[in-house]
Coordinates of C-alpha atoms and ligand atoms in Angstrom, one line a residue:
X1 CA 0.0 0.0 0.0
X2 CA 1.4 3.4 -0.6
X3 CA 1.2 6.7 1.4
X4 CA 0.3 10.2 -0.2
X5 CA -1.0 13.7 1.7
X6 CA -3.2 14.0 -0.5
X7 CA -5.2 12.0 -2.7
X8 CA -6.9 13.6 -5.7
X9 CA -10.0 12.1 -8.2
X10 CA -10.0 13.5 -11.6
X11 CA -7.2 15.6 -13.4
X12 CA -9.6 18.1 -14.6
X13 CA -8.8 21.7 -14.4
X14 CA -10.2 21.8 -10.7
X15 CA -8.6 19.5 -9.4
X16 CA -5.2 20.3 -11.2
X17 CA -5.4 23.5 -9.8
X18 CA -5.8 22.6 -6.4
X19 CA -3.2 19.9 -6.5
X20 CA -0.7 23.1 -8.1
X21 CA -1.5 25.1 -4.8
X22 CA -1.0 22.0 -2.4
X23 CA 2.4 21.3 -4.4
X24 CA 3.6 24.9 -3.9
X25 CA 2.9 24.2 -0.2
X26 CA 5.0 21.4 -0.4
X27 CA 2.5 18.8 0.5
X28 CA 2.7 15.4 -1.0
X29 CA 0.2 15.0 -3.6
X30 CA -1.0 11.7 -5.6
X31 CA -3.6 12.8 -8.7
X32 CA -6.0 9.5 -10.0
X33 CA -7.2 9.6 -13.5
X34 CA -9.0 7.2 -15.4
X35 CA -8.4 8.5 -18.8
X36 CA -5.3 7.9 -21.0
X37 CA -4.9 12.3 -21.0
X38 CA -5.5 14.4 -18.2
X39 CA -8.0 17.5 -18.7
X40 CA -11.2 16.0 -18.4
X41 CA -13.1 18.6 -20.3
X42 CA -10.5 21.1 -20.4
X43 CA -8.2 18.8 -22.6
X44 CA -7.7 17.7 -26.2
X45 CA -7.3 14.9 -28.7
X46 CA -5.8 14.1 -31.8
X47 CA -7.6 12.6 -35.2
X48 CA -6.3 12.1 -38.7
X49 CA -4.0 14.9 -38.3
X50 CA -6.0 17.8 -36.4
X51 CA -6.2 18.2 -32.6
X52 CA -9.7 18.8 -31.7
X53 CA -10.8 20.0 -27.9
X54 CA -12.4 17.6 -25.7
X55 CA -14.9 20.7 -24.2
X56 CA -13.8 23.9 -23.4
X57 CA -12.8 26.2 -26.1
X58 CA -12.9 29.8 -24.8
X59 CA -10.8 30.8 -21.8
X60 CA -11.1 33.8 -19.1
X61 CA -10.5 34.2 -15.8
X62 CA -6.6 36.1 -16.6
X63 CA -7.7 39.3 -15.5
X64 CA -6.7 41.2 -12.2
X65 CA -8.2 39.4 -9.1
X66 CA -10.0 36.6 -11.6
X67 CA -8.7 32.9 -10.8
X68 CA -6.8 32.1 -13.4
X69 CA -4.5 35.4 -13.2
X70 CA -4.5 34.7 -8.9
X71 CA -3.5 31.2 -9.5
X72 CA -0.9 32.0 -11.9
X73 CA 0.6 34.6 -9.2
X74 CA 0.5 32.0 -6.6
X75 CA 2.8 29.5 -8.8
X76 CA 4.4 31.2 -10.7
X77 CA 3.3 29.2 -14.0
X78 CA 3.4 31.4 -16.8
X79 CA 0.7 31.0 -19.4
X80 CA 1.7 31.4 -22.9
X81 CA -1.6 32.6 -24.1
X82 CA -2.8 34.7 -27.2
X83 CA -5.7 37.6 -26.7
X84 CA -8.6 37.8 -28.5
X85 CA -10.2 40.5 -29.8
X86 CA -13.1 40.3 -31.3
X87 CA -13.8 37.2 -28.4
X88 CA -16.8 36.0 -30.2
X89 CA -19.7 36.4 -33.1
X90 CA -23.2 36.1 -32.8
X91 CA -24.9 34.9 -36.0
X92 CA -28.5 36.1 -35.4
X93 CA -31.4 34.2 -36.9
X94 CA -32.0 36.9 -39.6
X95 CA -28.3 35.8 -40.6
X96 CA -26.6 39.2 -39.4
X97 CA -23.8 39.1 -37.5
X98 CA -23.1 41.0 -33.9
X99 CA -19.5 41.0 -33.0
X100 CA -19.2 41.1 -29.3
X101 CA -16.8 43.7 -28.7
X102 CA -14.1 43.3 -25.9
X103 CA -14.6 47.0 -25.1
X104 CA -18.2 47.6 -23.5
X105 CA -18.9 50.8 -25.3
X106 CA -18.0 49.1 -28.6
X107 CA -20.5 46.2 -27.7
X108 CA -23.2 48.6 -26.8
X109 CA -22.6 50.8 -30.0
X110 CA -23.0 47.4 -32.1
X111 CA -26.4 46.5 -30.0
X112 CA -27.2 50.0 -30.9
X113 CA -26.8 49.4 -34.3
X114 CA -28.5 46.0 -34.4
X115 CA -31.6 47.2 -31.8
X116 CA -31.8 50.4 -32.5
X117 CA -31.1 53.2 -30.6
X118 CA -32.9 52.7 -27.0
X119 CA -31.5 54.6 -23.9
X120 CA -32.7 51.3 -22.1
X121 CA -30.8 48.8 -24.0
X122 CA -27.6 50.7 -23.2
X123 CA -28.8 50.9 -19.2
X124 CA -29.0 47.5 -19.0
X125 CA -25.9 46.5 -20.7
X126 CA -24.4 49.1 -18.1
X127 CA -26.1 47.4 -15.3
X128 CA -24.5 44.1 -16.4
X129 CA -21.1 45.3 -16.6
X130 CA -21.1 47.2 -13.5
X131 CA -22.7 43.9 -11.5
X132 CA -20.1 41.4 -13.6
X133 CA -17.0 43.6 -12.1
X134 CA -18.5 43.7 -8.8
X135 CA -19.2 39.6 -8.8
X136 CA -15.0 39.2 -9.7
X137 CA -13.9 41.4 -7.2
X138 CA -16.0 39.7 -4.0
X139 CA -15.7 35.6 -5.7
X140 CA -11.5 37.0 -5.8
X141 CA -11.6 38.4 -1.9
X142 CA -14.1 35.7 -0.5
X143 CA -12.1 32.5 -0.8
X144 CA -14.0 30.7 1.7
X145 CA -17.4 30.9 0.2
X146 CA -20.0 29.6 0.9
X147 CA -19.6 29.3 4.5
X148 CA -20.1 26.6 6.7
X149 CA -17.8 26.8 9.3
X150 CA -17.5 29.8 11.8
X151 CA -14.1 30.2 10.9
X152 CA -15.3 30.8 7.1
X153 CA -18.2 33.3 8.9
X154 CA -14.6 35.0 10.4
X155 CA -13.1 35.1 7.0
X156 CA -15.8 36.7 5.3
X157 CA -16.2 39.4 7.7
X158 CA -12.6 39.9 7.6
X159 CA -12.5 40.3 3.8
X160 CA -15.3 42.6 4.1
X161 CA -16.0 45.2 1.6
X162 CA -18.9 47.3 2.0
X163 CA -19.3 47.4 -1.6
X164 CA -19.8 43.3 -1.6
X165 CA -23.3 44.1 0.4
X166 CA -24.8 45.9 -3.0
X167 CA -24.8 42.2 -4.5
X168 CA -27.5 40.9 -2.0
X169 CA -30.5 41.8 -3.2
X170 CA -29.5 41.4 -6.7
X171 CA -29.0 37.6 -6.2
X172 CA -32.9 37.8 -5.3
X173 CA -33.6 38.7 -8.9
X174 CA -33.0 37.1 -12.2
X175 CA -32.1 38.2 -15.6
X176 CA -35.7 38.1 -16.6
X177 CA -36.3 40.8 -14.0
X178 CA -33.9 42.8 -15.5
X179 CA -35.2 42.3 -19.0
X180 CA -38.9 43.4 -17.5
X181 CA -37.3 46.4 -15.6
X182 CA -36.1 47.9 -18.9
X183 CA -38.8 47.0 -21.1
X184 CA -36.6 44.8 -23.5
X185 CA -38.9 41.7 -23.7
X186 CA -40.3 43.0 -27.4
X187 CA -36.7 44.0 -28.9
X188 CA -36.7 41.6 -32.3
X189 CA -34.5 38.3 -31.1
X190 CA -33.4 40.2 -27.6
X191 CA -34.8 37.3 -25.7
X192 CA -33.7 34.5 -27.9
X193 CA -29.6 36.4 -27.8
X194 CA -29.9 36.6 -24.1
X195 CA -31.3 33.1 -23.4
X196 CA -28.1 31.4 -25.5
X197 CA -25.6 33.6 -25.0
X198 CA -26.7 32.9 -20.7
X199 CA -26.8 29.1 -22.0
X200 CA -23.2 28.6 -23.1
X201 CA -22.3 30.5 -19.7
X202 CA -24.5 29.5 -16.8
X203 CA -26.3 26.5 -18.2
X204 CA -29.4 28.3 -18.0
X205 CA -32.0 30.3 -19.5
X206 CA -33.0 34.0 -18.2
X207 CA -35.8 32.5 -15.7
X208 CA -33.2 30.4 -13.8
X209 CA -30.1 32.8 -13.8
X210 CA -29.8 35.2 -10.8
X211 CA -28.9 38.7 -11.4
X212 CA -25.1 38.6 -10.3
X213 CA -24.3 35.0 -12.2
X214 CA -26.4 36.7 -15.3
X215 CA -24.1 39.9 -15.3
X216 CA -20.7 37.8 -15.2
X217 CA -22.2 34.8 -18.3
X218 CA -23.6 37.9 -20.4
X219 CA -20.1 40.2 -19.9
X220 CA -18.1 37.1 -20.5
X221 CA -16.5 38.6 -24.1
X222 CA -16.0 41.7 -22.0
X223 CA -13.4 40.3 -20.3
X224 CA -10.2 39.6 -21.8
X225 CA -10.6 36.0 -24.1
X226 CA -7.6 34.3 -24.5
X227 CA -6.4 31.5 -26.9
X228 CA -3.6 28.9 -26.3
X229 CA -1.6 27.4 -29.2
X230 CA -2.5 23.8 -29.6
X231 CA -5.9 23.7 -28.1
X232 CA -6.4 23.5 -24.7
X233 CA -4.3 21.0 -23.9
X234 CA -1.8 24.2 -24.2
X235 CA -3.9 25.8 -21.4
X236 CA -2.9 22.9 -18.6
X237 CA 0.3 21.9 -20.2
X238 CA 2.3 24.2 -18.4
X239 CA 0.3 23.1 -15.4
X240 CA 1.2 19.3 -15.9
X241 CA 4.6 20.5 -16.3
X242 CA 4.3 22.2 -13.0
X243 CA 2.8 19.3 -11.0
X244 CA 5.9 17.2 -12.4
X245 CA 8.3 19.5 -11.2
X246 CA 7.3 19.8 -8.0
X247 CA 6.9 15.9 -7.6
X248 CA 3.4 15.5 -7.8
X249 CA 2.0 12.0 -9.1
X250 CA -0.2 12.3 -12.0
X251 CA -1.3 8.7 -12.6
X252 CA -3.1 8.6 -16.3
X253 CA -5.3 5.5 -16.7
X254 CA -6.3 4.5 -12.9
X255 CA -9.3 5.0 -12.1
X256 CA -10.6 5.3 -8.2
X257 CA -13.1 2.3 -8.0
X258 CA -13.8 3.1 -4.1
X259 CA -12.9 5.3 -1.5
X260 CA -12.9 4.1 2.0
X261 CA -12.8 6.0 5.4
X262 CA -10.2 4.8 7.9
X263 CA -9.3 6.3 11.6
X264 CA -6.8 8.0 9.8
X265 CA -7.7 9.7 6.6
X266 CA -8.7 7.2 3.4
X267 CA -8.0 4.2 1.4
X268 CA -8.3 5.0 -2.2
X269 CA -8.9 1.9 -4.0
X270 CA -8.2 2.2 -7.6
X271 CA -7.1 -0.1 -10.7
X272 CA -3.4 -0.4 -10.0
X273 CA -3.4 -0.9 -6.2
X274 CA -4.6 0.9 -2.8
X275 CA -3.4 4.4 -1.6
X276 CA -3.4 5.5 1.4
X277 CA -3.8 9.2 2.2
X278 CA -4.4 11.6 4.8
X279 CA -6.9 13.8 2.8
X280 CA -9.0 13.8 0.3
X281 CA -9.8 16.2 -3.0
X282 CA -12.7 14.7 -5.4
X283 CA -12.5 16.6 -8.4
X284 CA -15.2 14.7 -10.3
X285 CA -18.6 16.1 -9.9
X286 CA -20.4 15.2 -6.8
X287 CA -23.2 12.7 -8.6
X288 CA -20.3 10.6 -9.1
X289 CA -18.0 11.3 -5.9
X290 CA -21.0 9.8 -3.7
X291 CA -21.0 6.6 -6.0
X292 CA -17.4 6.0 -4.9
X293 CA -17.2 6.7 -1.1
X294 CA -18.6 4.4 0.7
X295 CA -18.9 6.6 3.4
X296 CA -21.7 9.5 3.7
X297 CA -21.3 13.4 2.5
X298 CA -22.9 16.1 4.5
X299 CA -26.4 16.1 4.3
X300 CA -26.5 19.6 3.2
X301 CA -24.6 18.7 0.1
X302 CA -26.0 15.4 -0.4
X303 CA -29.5 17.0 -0.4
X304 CA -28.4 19.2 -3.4
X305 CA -27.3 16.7 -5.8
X306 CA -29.3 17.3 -9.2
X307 CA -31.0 14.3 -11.3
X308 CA -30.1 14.2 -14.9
X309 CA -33.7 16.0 -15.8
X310 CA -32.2 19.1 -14.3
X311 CA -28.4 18.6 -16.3
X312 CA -27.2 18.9 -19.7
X313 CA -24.7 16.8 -22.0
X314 CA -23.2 18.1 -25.0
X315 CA -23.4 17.0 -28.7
X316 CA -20.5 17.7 -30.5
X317 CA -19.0 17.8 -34.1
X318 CA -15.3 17.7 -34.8
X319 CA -14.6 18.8 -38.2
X320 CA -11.3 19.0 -40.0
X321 CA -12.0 21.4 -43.7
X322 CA -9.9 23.0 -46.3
X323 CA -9.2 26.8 -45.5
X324 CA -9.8 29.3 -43.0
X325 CA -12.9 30.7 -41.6
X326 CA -13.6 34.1 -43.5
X327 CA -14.8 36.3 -40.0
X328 CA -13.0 38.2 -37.5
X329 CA -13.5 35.9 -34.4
X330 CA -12.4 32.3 -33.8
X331 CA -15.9 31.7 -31.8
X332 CA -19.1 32.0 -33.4
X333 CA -22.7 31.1 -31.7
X334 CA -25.1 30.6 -34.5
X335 CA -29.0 31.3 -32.9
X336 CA -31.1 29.5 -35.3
X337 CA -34.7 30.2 -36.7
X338 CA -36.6 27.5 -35.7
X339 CA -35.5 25.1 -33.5
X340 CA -33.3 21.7 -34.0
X341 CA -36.4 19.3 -33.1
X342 CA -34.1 16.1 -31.9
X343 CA -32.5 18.5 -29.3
X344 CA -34.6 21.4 -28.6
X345 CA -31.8 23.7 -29.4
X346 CA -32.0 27.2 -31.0
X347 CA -28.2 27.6 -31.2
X348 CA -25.3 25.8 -31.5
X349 CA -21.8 27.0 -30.4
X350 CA -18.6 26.9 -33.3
X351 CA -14.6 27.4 -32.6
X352 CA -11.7 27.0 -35.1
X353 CA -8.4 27.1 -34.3
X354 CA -6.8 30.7 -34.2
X355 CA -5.3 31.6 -38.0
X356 CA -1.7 31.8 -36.4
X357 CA -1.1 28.1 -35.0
X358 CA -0.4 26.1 -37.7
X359 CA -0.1 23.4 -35.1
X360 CA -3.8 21.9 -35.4
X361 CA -4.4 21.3 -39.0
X362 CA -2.5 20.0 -41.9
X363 CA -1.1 22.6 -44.2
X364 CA -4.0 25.3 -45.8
X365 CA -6.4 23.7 -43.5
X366 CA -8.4 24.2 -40.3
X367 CA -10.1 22.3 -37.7
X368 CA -13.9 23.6 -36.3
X369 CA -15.2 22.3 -32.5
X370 CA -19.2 22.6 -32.5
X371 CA -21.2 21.9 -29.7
X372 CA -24.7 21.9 -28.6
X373 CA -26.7 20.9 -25.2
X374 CA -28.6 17.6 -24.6
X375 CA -31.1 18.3 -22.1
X376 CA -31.8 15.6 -19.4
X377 CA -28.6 13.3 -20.6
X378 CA -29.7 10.2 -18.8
X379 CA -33.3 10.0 -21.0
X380 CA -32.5 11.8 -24.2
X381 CA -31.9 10.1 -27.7
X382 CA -31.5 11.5 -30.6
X383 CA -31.0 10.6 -34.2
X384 CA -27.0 12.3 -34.4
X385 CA -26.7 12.2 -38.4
X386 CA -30.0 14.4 -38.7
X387 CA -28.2 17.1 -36.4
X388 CA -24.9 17.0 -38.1
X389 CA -27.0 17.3 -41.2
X390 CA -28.8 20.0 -40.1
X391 CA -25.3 22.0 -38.6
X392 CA -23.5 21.4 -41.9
X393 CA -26.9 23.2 -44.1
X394 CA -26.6 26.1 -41.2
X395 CA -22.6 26.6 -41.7
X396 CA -22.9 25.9 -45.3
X397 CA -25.7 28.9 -45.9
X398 CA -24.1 31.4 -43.6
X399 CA -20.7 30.7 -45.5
X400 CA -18.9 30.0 -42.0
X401 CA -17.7 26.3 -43.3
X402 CA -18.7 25.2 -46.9
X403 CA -19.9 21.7 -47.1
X404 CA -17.5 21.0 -49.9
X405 CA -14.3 22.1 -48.2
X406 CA -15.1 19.3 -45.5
X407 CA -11.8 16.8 -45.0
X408 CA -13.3 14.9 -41.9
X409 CA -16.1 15.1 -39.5
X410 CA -17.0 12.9 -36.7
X411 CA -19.7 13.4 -34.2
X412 CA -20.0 12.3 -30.4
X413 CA -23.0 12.4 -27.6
X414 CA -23.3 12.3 -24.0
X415 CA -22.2 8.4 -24.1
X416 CA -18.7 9.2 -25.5
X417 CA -19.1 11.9 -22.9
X418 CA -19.2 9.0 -20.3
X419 CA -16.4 7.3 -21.6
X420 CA -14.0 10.2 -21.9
X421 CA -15.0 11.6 -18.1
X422 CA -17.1 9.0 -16.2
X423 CA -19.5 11.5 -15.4
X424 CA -23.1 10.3 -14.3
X425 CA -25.0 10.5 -17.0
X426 CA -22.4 12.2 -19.7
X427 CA -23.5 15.2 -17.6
X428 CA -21.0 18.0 -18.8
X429 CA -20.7 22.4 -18.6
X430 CA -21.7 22.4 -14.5
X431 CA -24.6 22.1 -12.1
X432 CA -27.1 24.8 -14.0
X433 CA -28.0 28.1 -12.3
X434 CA -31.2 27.8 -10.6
X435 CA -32.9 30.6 -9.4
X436 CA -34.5 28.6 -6.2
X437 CA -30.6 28.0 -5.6
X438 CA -29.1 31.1 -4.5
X439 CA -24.7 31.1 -4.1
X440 CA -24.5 30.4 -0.4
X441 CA -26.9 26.9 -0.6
X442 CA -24.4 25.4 -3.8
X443 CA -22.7 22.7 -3.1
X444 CA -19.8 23.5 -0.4
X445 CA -15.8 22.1 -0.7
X446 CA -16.7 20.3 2.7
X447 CA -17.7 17.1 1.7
X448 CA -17.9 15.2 4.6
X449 CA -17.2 17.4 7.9
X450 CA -13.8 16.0 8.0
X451 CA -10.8 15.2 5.6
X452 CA -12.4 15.0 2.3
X453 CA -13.1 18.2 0.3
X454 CA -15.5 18.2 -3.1
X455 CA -14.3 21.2 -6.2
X456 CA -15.5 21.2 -9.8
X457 CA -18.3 22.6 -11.7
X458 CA -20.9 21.1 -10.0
X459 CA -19.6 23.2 -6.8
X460 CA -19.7 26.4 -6.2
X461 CA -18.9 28.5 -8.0
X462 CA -18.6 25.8 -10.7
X463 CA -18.6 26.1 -14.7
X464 CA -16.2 27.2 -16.3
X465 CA -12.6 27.7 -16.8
X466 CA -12.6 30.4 -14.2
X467 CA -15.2 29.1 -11.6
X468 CA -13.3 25.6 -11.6
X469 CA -10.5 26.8 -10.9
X470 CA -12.1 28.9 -8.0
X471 CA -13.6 26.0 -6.9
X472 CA -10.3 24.4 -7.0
X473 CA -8.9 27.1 -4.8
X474 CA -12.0 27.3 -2.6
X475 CA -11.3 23.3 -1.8
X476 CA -7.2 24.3 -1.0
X477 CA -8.3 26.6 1.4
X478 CA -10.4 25.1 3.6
X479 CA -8.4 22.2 3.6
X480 CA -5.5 24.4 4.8
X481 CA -7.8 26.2 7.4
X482 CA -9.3 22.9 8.8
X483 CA -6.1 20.9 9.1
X484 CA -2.4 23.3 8.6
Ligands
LIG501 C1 -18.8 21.0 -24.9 C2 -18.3 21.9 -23.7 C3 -17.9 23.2 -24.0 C4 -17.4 24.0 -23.0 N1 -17.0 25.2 -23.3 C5 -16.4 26.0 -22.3 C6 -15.8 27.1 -22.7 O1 -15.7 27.5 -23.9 N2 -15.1 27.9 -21.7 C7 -15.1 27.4 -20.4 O2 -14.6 28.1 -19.6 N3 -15.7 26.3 -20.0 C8 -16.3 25.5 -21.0 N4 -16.9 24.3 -20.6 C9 -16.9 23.9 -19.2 C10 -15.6 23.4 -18.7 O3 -14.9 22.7 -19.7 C11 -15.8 22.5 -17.5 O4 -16.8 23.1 -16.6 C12 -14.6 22.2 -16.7 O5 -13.5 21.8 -17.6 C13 -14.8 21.1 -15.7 O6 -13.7 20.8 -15.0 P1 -13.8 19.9 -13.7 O7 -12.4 19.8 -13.1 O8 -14.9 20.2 -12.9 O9 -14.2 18.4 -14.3 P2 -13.7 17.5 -15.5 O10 -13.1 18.2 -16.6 O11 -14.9 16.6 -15.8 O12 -12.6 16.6 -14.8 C14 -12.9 15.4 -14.1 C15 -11.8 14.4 -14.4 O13 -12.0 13.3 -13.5 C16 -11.7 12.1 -14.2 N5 -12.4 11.0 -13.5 C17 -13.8 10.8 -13.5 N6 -14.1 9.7 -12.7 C18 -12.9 9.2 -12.2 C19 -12.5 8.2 -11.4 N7 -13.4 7.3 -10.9 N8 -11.2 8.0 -11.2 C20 -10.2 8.8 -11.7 N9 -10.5 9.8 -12.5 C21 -11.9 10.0 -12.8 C22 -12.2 12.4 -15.6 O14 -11.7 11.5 -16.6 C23 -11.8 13.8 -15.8 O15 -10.5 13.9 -16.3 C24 -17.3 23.5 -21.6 C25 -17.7 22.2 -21.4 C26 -18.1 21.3 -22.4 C27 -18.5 19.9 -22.1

């Protein structure tokens, strides 16, 4: 049997985060991970020449006091990243395009011209951006959220800002609210924009989104979108590399088949042998970290755990084509008119590589990463070659890939989902926003009251390139305040 600090489930961005933080605190650290690369869905693979992303394709969180750019001061890892501007282009159902400026004012000047001019539109768009800052600054100051320990009551008072108090009562309200306030609900595809742009975000639609969660999915392209060469595999390279250097285990292909509690800490039982540790860090979502303890989690975690009616998968198309994409972003979200029957969906979400890494592609070409949500994973099937079908006619018409300059396509669905992550159901994106589930009653990094602590995106503040990595950090530092 051998002996570790700290064990970890999953290499996915959360948990590689926390096991980077642990390692700079020179804690022994032992990372399980039953696939073949480590990433989960912050990762990529290779086909017939072009690397493809597993999930993730845009990445934030590098701006002062966001997680990525605290992390990164922590460890000292330098991210060789490229920025983005334009982040992203919205094809709207009438087939014009919005470019979602980095700057706010160019944004709202582009709404303007889209919309029309409406002294509302622009207040709200305000609104957002103002509550989005304010919801970085207090998620970046209160470390130890949510609470539920009176050191972590202690914490937050100490990190007290009055300013923080403002985002109380917004977290009462929802986007919708907002949308009603100004009088935007009759604005010619407003609600169908907002709805899928707070989709691809927060896993939610503007019913279900609070306020402060709303402001930070919507502003998303107003902070600073980054790119890393070689998919995003390039984004926890330097991370890996990190982990290795500072002796951390990373064990590729060894799955944890059961976690057990002893007077001590735990055994982790997994393919190629028993571990022993002192603590514990489960980094793959909750529905599954219950399936392998076979001890209980806190009540007021366990009580939380969402069925697969209240989750989405993703469908995805990788396709490998013959030129470049003729537009000025590298990430497109296409809102359709009319609806893709087999899925519900009235948009679909499009990244290409960016036009200056010739590492993805063969020579003159490019490789595209499309994806869409499966509601309720566990119940939904779907005939795949009618939505491919259906996503090549849409890129085809709005010349963003022509059908013809098509080199190779393959499709996947919540069950290759399963097989790449393990997660229940091929549940992927995070626990959705719900509006009957305000911040401080998500799931906590306490899993069990004792040694064993619970990040990802189905914690809070989940989803997300920059809320896993919270999360991560959230787990790291109430391990550190329970136990060092
Ligand atoms: C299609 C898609 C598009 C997305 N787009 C974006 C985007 O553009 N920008 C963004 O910021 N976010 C995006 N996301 C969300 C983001 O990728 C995820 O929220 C985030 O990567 C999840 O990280 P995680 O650490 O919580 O979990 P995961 O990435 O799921 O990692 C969990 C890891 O645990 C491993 N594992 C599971 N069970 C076991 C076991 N028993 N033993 C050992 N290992 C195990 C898995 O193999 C996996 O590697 C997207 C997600 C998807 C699916």
């Amino acid at each position: 049997m051998k002996n570790t600090d700290v064990a970890i489930v999953g290499s996915g961005l959360s948990s590689l985060v926390s096991a980077a933080l642990l390692a700079t605190e020179g804690v022994k650290v032992s990372i399980f991970e039953q696939n073949y690369l480590p990433g989960g869905c912050t990762s990529s693979y290779w086909r017939k020449g072009y690397t493809f992303d597993s999930g993730a394709t845009t990445i934030v969180g590098f701006d002062d006091g966001m997680p990525m750019k605290i992390f990164s001061e922590k460890t000292g890892i330098d991210f060789k990243l490229r920025k983005l501007d334009p982040p992203m282009q919205v094809h709207m159902p009438d087939k014009k395009v919005l470019t979602r400026y980095n700057d706010i004012n160019k944004w709202m000047a582009e709404a303007k011209n889209y919309w029309g001019s409406n002294e509302d539109l622009r207040k709200f768009w305000e609104e957002m951006y103002k509550v989005s800052k304010d919801v970085w600054k207090v998620s970046g100051q209160q470390i130890q959220f949510p609470p539920s320990k009176t050191k972590d009551l202690l914490s937050l008072i100490k990190n007290f800002q009055p300013g923080q108090l403002k985002l109380v009562p917004a977290v009462f309200k929802n986007v919708q609210n907002e949308i009603d306030n100004y009088q935007l609900n009759d604005l010619t595809h407003f609600k169908q924009f907002i709805n899928e742009q707070l989709l691809i975000s927060a896993q939610n639609f503007a019913e279900e989104v609070n306020k402060p969660f709303g402001a930070a999915a919507l502003c998303y392209t107003n902070y600073t979108n980054y790119y890393a060469d070689g998919g995003l595999m390039g984004l926890i390279q330097p991370i890996i590399d990190y982990l290795e250097e500072n002796g951390v285990e990373l064990m590729l292909r060894n799955p944890v088949e059961n976690i057990v509690k002893t007077k001590n800490g735990y055994e982790i039982i997994s393919k190629n042998g028993v571990f022993r540790s002192k603590y514990l860090i489960s980094g793959v979502p909750v529905n599954n970290t219950v399936q392998l303890c076979d001890f209980e989690i806190r009540k007021s975690n366990n009580s939380k755990i969402l069925p697969s009616e209240k989750l989405y998968s993703a469908f995805q198309i990788g396709i490998g084509f013959k030129g470049k994409l003729d537009f000025r972003a590298i990430h497109h979200q296409i809102l359709l008119d009319g609806k893709i029957p087999e899925l519900d969906a009235e948009s679909f979400f499009l990244s290409v590589n960016h036009p200056e890494d010739k590492s993805r592609a063969p020579e003159d070409h490019s490789v595209a990463n499309i994806s869409m949500h499966i509601r309720n994973p566990g119940n939904t099937r779907f005939d795949k070659e009618a939505v491919a079908k259906r996503v090549l006619k849409e890129l085809d018409e709005r010349n963003l890939i022509k059908r013809d300059s098509v080199d190779y396509l393959h499709s996947s669905t919540q069950f290759s989902w399963e097989k790449w992550t393990n997660r229940a159901f091929g549940f992927v994106g995070g626990y959705p926003q719900y509006h009957s589930i305000k911040p401080w009653q998500m799931i906590d990094a306490r899993m069990d009251g004792d040694k064993a602590y619970q990040c990802g995106d189905s914690t809070y503040p989940g989803q997300g390139i920059p809320g896993v990595a919270l999360s991560g950090m959230i787990a790291v530092e109430k391990l550190k305040a329970d136990w060092f």
